[in-house]
Short mmCIF file of C-alpha atoms in Angstrom, two decimals:
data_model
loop_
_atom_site.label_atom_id
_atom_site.label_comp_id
_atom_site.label_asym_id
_atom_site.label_seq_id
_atom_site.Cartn_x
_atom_site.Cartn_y
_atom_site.Cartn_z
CA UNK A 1 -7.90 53.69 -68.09
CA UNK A 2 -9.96 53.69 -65.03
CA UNK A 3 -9.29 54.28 -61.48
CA UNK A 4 -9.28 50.64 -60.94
CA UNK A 5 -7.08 49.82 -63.55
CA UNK A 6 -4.21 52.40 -62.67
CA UNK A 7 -4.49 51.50 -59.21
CA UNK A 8 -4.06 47.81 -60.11
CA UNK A 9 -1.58 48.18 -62.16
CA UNK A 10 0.49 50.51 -59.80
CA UNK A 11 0.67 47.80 -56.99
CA UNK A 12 1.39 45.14 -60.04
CA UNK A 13 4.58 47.37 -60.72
CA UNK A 14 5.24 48.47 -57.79
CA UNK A 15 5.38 52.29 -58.05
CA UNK A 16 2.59 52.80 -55.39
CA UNK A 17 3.20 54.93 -52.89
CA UNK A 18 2.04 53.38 -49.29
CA UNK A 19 1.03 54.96 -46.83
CA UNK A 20 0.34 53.81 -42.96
CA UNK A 21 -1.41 55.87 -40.45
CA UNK A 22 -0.13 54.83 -36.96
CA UNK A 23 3.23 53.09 -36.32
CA UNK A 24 2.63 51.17 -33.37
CA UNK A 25 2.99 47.00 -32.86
CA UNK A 26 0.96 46.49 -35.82
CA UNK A 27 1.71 49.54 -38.39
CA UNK A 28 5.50 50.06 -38.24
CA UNK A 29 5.81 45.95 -38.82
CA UNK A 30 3.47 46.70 -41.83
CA UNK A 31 5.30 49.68 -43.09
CA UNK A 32 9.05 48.01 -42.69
CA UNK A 33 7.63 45.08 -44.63
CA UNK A 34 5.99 47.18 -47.68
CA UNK A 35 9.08 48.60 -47.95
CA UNK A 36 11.02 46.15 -48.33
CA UNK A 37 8.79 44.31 -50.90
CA UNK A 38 9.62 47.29 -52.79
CA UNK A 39 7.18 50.29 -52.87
CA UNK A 40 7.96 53.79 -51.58
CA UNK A 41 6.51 53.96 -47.82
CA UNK A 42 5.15 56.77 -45.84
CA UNK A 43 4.27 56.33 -41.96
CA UNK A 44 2.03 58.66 -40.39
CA UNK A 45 1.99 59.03 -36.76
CA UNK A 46 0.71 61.78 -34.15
CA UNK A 47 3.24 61.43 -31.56
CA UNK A 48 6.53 62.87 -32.82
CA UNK A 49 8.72 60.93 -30.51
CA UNK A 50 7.70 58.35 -32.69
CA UNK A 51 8.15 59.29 -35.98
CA UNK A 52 11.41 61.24 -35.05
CA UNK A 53 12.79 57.47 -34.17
CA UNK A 54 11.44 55.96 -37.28
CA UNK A 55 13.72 58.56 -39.28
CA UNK A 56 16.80 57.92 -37.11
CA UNK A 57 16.23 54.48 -38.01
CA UNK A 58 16.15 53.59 -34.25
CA UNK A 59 13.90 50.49 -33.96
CA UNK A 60 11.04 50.35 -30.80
CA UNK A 61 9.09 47.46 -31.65
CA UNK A 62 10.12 43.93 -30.77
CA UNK A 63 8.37 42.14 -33.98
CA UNK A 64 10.96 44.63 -36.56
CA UNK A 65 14.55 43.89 -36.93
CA UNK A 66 16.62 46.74 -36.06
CA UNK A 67 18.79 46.56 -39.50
CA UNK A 68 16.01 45.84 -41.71
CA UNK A 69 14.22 49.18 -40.35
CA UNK A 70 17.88 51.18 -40.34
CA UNK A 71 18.23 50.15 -44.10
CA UNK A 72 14.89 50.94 -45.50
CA UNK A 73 15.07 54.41 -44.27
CA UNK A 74 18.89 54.73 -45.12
CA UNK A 75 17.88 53.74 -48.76
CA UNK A 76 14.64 56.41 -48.54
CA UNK A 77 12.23 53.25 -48.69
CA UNK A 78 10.23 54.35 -45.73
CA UNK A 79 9.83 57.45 -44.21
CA UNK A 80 7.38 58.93 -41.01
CA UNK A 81 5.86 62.38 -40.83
CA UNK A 82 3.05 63.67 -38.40
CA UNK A 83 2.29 65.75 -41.56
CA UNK A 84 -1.16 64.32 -42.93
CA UNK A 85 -1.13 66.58 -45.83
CA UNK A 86 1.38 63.99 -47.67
CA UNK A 87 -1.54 61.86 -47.80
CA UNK A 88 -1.83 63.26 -51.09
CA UNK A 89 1.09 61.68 -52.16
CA UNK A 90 -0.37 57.86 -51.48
CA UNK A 91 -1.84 54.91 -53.72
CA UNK A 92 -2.69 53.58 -50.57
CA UNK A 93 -2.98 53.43 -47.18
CA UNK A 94 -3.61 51.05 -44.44
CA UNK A 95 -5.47 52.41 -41.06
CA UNK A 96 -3.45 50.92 -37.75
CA UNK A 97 -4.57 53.01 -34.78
CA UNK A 98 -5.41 51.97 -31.59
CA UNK A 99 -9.87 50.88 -30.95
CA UNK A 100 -9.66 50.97 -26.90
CA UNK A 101 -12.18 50.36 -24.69
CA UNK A 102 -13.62 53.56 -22.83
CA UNK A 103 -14.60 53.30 -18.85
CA UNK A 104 -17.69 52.32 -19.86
CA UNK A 105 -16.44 49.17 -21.63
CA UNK A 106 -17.35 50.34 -25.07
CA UNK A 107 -15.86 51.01 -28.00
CA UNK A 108 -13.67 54.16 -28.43
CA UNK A 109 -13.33 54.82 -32.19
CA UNK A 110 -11.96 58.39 -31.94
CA UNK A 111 -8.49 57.37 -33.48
CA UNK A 112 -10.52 55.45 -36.47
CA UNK A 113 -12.95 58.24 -36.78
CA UNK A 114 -9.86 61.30 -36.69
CA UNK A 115 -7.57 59.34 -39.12
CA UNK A 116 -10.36 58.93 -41.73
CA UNK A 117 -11.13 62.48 -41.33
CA UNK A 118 -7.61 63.69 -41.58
CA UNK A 119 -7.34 60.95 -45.28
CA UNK A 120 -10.24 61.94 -46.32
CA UNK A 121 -9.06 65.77 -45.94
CA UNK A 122 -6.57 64.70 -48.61
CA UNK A 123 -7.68 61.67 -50.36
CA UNK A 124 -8.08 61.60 -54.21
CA UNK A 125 -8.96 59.63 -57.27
CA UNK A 126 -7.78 56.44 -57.84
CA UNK A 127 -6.65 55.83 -54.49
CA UNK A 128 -6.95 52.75 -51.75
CA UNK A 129 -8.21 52.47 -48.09
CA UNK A 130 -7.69 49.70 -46.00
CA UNK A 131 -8.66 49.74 -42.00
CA UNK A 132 -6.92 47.09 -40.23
CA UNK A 133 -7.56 48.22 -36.49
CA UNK A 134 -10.11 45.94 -34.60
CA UNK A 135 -12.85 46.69 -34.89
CA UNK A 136 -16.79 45.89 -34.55
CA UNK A 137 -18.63 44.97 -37.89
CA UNK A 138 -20.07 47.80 -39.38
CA UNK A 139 -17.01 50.57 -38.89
CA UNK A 140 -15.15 50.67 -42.08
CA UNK A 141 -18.98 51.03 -44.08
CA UNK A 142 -20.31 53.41 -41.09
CA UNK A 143 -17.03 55.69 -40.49
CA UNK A 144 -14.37 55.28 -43.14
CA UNK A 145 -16.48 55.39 -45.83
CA UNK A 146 -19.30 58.34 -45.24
CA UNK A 147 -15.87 60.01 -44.59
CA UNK A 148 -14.45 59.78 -48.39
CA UNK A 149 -18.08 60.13 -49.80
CA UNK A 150 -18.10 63.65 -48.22
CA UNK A 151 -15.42 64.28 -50.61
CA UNK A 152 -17.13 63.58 -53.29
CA UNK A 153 -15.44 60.27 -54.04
CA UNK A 154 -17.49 57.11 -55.27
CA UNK A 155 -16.05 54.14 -53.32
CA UNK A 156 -15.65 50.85 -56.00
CA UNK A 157 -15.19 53.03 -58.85
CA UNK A 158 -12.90 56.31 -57.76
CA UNK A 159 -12.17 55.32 -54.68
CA UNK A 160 -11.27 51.49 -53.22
CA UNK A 161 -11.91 50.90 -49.47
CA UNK A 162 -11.43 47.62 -47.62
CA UNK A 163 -11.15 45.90 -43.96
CA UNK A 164 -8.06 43.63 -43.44
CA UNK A 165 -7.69 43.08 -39.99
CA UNK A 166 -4.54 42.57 -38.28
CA UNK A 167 -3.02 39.57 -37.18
CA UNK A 168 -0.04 40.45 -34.86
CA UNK A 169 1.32 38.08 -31.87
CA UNK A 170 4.49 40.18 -30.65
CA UNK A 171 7.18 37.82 -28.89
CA UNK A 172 5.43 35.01 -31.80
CA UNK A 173 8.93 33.14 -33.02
CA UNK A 174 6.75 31.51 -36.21
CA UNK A 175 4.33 33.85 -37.12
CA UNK A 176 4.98 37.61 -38.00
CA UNK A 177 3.31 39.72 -40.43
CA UNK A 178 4.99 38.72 -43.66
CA UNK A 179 4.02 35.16 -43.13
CA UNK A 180 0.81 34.88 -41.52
CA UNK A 181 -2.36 34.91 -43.72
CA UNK A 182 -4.31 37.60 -44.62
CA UNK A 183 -8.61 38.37 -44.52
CA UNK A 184 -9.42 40.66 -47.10
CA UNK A 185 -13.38 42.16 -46.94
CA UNK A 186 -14.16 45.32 -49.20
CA UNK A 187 -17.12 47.21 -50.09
CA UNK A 188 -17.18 45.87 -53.99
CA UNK A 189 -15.85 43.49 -55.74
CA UNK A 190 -13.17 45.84 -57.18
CA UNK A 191 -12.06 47.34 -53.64
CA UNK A 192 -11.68 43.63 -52.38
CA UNK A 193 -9.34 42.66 -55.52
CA UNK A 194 -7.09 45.68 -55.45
CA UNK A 195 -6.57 45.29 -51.66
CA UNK A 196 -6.04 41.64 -52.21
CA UNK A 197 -3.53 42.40 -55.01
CA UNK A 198 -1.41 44.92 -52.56
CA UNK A 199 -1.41 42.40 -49.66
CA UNK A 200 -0.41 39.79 -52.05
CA UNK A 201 2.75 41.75 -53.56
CA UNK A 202 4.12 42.25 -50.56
CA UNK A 203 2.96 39.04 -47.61
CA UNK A 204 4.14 35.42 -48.14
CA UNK A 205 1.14 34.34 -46.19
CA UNK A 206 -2.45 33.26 -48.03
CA UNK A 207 -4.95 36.55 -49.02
CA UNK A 208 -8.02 35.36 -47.94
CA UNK A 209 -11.23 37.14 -49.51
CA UNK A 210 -14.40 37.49 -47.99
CA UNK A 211 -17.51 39.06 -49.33
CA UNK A 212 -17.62 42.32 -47.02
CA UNK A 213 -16.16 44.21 -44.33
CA UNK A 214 -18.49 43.05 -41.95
CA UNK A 215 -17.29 39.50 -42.46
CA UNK A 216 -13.97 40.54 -42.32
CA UNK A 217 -14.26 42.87 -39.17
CA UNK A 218 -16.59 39.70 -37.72
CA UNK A 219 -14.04 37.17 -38.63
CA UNK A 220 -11.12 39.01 -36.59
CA UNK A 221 -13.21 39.37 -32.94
CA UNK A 222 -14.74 35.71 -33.31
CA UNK A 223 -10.85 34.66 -33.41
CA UNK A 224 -10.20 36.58 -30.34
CA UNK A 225 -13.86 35.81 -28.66
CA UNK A 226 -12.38 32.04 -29.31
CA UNK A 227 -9.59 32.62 -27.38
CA UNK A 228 -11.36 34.57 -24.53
CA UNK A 229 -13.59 32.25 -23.80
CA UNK A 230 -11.48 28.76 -23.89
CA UNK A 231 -9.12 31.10 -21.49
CA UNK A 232 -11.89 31.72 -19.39
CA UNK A 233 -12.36 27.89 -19.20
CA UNK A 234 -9.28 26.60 -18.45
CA UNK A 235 -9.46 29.25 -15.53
CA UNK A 236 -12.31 27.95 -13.85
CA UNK A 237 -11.33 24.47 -14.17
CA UNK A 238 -7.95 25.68 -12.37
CA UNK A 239 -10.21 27.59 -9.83
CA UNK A 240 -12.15 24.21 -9.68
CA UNK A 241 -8.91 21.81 -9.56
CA UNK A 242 -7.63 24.09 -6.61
CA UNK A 243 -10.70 23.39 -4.81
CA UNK A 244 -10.58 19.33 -5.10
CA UNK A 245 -7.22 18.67 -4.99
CA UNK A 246 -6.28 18.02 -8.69
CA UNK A 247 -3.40 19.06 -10.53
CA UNK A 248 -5.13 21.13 -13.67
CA UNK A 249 -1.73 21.40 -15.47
CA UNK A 250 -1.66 17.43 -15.56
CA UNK A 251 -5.36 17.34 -16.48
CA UNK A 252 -4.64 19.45 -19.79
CA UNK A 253 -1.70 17.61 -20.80
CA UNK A 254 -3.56 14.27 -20.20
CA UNK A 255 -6.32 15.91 -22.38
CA UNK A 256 -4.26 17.12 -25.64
CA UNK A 257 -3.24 13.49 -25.92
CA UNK A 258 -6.74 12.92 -27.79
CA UNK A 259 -5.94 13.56 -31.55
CA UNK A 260 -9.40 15.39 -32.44
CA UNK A 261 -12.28 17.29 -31.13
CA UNK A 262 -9.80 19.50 -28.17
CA UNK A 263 -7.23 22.07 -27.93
CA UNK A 264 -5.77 22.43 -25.11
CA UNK A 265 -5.58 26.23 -23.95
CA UNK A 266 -4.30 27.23 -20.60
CA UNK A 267 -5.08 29.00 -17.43
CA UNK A 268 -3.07 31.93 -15.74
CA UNK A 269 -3.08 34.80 -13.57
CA UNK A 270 -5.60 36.88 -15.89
CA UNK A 271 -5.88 37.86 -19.21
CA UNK A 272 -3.48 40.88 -20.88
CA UNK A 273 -2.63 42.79 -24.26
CA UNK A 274 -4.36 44.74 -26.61
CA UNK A 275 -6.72 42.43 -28.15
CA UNK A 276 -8.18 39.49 -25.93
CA UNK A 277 -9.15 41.79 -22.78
CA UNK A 278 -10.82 44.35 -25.46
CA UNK A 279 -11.99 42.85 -28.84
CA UNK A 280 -14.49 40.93 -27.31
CA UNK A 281 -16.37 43.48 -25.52
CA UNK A 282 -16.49 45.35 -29.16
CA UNK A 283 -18.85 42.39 -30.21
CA UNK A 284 -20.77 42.84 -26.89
CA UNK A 285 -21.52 46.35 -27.46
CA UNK A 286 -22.81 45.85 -31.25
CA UNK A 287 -25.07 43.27 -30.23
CA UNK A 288 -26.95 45.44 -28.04
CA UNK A 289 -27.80 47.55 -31.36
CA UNK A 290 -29.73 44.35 -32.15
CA UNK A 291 -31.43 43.69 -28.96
CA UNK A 292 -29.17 40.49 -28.41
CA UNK A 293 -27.43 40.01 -25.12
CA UNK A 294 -23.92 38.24 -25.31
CA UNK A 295 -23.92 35.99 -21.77
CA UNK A 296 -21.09 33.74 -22.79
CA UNK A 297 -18.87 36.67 -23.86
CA UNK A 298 -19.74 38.53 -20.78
CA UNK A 299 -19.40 35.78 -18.28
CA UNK A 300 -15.96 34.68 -19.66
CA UNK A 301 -14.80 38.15 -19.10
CA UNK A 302 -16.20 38.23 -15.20
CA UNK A 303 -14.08 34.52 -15.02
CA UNK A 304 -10.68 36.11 -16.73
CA UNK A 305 -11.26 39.60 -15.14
CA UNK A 306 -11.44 37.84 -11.53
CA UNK A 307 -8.05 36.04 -12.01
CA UNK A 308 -6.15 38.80 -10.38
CA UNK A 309 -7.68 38.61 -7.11
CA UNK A 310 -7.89 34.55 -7.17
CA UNK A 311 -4.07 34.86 -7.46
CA UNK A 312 -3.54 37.64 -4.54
CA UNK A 313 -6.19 35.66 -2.26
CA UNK A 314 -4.17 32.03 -2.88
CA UNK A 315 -0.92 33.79 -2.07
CA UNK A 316 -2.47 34.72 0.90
CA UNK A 317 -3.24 31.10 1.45
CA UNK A 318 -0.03 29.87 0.94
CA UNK A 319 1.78 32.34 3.26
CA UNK A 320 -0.82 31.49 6.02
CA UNK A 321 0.19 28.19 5.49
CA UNK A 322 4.34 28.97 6.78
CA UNK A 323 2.01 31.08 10.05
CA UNK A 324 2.78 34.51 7.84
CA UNK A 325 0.60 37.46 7.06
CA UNK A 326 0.36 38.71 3.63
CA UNK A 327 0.90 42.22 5.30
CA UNK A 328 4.80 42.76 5.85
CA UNK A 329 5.88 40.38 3.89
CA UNK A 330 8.22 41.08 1.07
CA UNK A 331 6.74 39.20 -2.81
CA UNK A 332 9.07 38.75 -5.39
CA UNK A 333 7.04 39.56 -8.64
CA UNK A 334 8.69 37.54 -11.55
CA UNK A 335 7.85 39.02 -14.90
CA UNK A 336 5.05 42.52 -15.46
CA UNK A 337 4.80 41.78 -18.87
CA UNK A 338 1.43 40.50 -20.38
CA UNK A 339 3.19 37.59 -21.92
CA UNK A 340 6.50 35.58 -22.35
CA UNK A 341 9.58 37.21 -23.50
CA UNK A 342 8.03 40.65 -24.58
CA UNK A 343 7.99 44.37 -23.25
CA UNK A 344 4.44 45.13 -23.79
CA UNK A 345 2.64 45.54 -20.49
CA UNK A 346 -0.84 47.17 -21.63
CA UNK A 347 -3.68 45.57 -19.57
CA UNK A 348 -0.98 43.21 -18.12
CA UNK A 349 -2.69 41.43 -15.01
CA UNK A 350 0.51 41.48 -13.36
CA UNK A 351 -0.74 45.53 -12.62
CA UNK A 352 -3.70 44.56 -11.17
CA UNK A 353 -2.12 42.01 -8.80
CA UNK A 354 0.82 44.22 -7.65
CA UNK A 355 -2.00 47.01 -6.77
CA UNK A 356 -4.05 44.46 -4.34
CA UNK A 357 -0.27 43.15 -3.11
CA UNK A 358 0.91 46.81 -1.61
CA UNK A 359 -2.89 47.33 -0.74
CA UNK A 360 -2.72 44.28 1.92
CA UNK A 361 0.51 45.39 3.18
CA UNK A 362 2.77 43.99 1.23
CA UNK A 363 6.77 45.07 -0.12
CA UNK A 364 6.86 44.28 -3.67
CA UNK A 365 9.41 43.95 -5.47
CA UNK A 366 9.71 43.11 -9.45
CA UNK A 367 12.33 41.42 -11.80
CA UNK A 368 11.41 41.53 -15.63
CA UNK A 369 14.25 41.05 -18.32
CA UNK A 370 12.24 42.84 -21.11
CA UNK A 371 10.68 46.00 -19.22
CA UNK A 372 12.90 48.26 -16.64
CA UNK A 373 10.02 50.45 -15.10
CA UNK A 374 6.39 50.69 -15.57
CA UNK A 375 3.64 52.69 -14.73
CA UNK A 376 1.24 51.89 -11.98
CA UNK A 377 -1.37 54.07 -10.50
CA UNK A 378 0.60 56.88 -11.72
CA UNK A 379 3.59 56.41 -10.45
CA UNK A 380 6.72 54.68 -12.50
CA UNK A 381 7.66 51.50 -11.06
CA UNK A 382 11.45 50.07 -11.47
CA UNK A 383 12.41 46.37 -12.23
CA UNK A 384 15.16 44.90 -10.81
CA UNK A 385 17.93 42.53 -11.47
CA UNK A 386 17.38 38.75 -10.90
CA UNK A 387 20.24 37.70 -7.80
CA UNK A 388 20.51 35.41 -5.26
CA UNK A 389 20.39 38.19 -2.48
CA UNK A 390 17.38 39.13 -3.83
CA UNK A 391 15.42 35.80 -4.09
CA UNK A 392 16.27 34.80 -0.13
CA UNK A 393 15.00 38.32 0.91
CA UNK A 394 12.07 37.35 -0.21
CA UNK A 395 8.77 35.47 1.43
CA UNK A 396 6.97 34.20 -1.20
CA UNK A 397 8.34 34.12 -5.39
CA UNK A 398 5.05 34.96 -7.39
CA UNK A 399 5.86 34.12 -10.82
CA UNK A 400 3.45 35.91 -13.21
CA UNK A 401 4.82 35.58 -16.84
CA UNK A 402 6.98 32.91 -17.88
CA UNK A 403 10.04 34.43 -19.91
CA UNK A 404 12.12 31.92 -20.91
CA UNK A 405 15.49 33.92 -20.38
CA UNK A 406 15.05 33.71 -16.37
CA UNK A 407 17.19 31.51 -14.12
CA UNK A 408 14.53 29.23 -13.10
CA UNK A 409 16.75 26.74 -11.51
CA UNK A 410 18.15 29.56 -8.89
CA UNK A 411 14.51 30.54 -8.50
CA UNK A 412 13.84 26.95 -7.39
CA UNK A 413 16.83 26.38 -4.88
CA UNK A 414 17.17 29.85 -2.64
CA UNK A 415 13.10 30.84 -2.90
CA UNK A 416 11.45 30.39 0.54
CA UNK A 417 8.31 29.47 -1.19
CA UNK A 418 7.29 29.71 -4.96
CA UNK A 419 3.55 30.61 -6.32
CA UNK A 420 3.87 29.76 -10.32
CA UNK A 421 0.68 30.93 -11.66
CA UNK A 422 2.04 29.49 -15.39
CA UNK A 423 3.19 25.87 -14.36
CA UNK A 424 7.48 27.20 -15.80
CA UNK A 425 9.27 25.70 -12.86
CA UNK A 426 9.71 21.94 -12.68
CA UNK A 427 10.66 20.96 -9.53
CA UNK A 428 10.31 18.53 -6.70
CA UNK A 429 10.50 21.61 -3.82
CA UNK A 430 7.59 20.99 -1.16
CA UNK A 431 7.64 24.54 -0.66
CA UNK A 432 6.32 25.09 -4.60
CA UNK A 433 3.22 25.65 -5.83
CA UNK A 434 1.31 26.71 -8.87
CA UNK A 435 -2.06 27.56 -9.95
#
């Protein structure tokens, strides 16, 4: 039987062994879901905080359900190790580390490049290799594999490697990672079907295969290039509405009436997370190899990226307009979270926006549900609790994410004046206003 065959017929039965390097937002969701379809799962992480909470059980990531993750490793389903030497024990494994940006704004694939390295160390026949982190096309062919040829595997016919990129909205109350569908690119034919077949055994969404990893790796930043740029849009028509007067909020809604040919995407105080702000800039980078310069890509990000300081400099405005400075007066920051009803705040523009604030003077002070401190030019930052006190003290409420699980009504009635940069608060008050 060949490699192929055994490994297929593994992930048919179900006696794999999966492995996933990295249990962060997008691997421990992966691994708690493998598990439960039924195959024996082992997490690899490097922190040890980590993977000493994934073997109490204890849950950290918003998109898992605290009982599902208790009972897989109760029942022995799933276990976590900073030990990559159990690599040997895999079918497969799926790659989910973090692809930053460096200072530079390019590509940092050090955690691709050291996990591949580290499987590689201890990869062996028959066995599969998926990268899912984001990624620019050409990685999984110019890192992950060179890295198991080394070893003297042939990938297609001893080895199977494959790019399958993720597709994880945290605080997302439809889509998770069981049901959303699946884009499946690998170096043969072979590697695509047997990654297919293990996404397939264990996701109720579609597999979708393409005819490479390029495609695949290609496919994933277009959909967040899409976003970044129709973002970037709606932002400059909000920076343009300010300007004349109109009401971009009721512009949008007026324009998602029309059935076909617009989607109506939405302007705020800047962009956040770990995949529009980054992914993008991924694509930017590769197309310099080819002498090609991205303007539309780049100029979207100077629009989103200057969002911060459009919302510090029209709070500014406002306050001027009630004969106050920006400098002494006291903002009430609603919500440091990049989006709605989550704790993630990495590349949050609230950050950004409560730098500029305490540089012009002003006291800060923020109120977020899902995160009780944060850390902000190197110093941790405590949230506070949402009360009435608290909302008169203030001069101006600066609402920055839109959580649903906030008192918007008591914002509304004891705020002195409101600056909603994500159009949550309907009211009538004349001293509101919103992007």
């Amino acid at each position: 039987m060949s490699s192929f065959e055994s490994l297929l017929n593994k992930i048919t039965n179900r006696t794999a062994v999966i492995g996933v390097v990295g249990l962060g937002y997008v691997g421990l969701p992966l691994a708690v879901e493998k598990a439960k379809a039924g195959y024996k799962v082992i997490g690899f992480d490097v922190q040890e905080s980590r993977v000493a909470q994934v073997n109490e059980g204890h849950n950290y990531i918003g998109d898992v359900v605290d009982e599902e993750l208790a009972d897989m490793v109760k029942a022995g389903s799933l276990i976590a190790t900073t030990d990559y030497s159990k690599i040997t024990e895999v079918d497969a494994v799926a790659i989910c580390v973090p692809t930053p940006l460096d200072r530079h704004m390019q590509p940092d694939t050090s955690y691709v490049e050291m996990s591949s390295k580290e499987i590689a160390k201890y990869a062996h026949e028959g066995m599969l290799v998926v990268l899912e982190s984001t990624t620019y096309p050409g990685t999984t062919e110019e890192i992950v594999k060179p890295a198991l040829e080394e070893k003297g595997l042939i990938v297609g016919e001893t080895v199977f490697v494959a790019y399958s990129p993720e597709r994880v909205d945290p605080g997302n109350k439809v889509y998770n990672t069981k049901n959303t569908p699946k884009v499946v690119g690998g170096i043969t034919k072979n590697c695509t079907k047997v990654a297919a077949a293990m996404y397939q055994s264990v996701l109720e969404g579609d597999v979708h295969e393409v005819s490479s990893p390029a495609v695949a790796e290609m496919e994933k930043i277009f959909e967040n290039t899409f976003r970044h740029i129709n973002i970037a849009l709606a932002n400059e028509m909000a920076i343009l509405c300010d300007k004349m007067g109109i009401d971009v909020w009721e512009v949008i809604d007026a324009a998602k009436t029309k059935p076909y040919g617009f989607m109506a995407f939405y302007p705020g105080p800047g962009l956040g997370g770990h995949c529009i702000p980054i992914d993008p800039f991924y694509l930017t980078w590769k197309a310099r190899e080819y002498n090609y310069h991205t303007r539309l890509i780049e100029l979207a990000g100077e629009i989103n990226n200057s969002m911060p300081e459009f919302v510090v400099n029209r709070s500014l405005d406002i306050l001027n307009k009630y004969a106050k400075s920006l400098n002494g007066s006291k903002v009430l920051v609603l919500g440091v979270a990049y989006k709605k009803d989550i704790d993630d705040v990495r590349e949050s523009p609230s950050l950004p926006i409560i730098t500029m604030l305490k540089d012009k003077g002003a006291e800060v002070v923020v109120v977020d549900p899902y995160v009780t401190n944060f850390k902000l030019d190197g110093e941790i930052v405590k949230t506070y609790e949402l009360t009435e006190e608290l909302i008169e003290s203030a001069d101006i409420t600066l609402v920055l994410t839109d959580h649903t699980n906030v008192d918007y009504a008591l914002v509304s009635e004891k705020s002195k004046v409101i600056f909603d940069t994500r159009n949550v608060i309907k009211t009538s008050n004349e001293n509101y206003f919103k992007l």
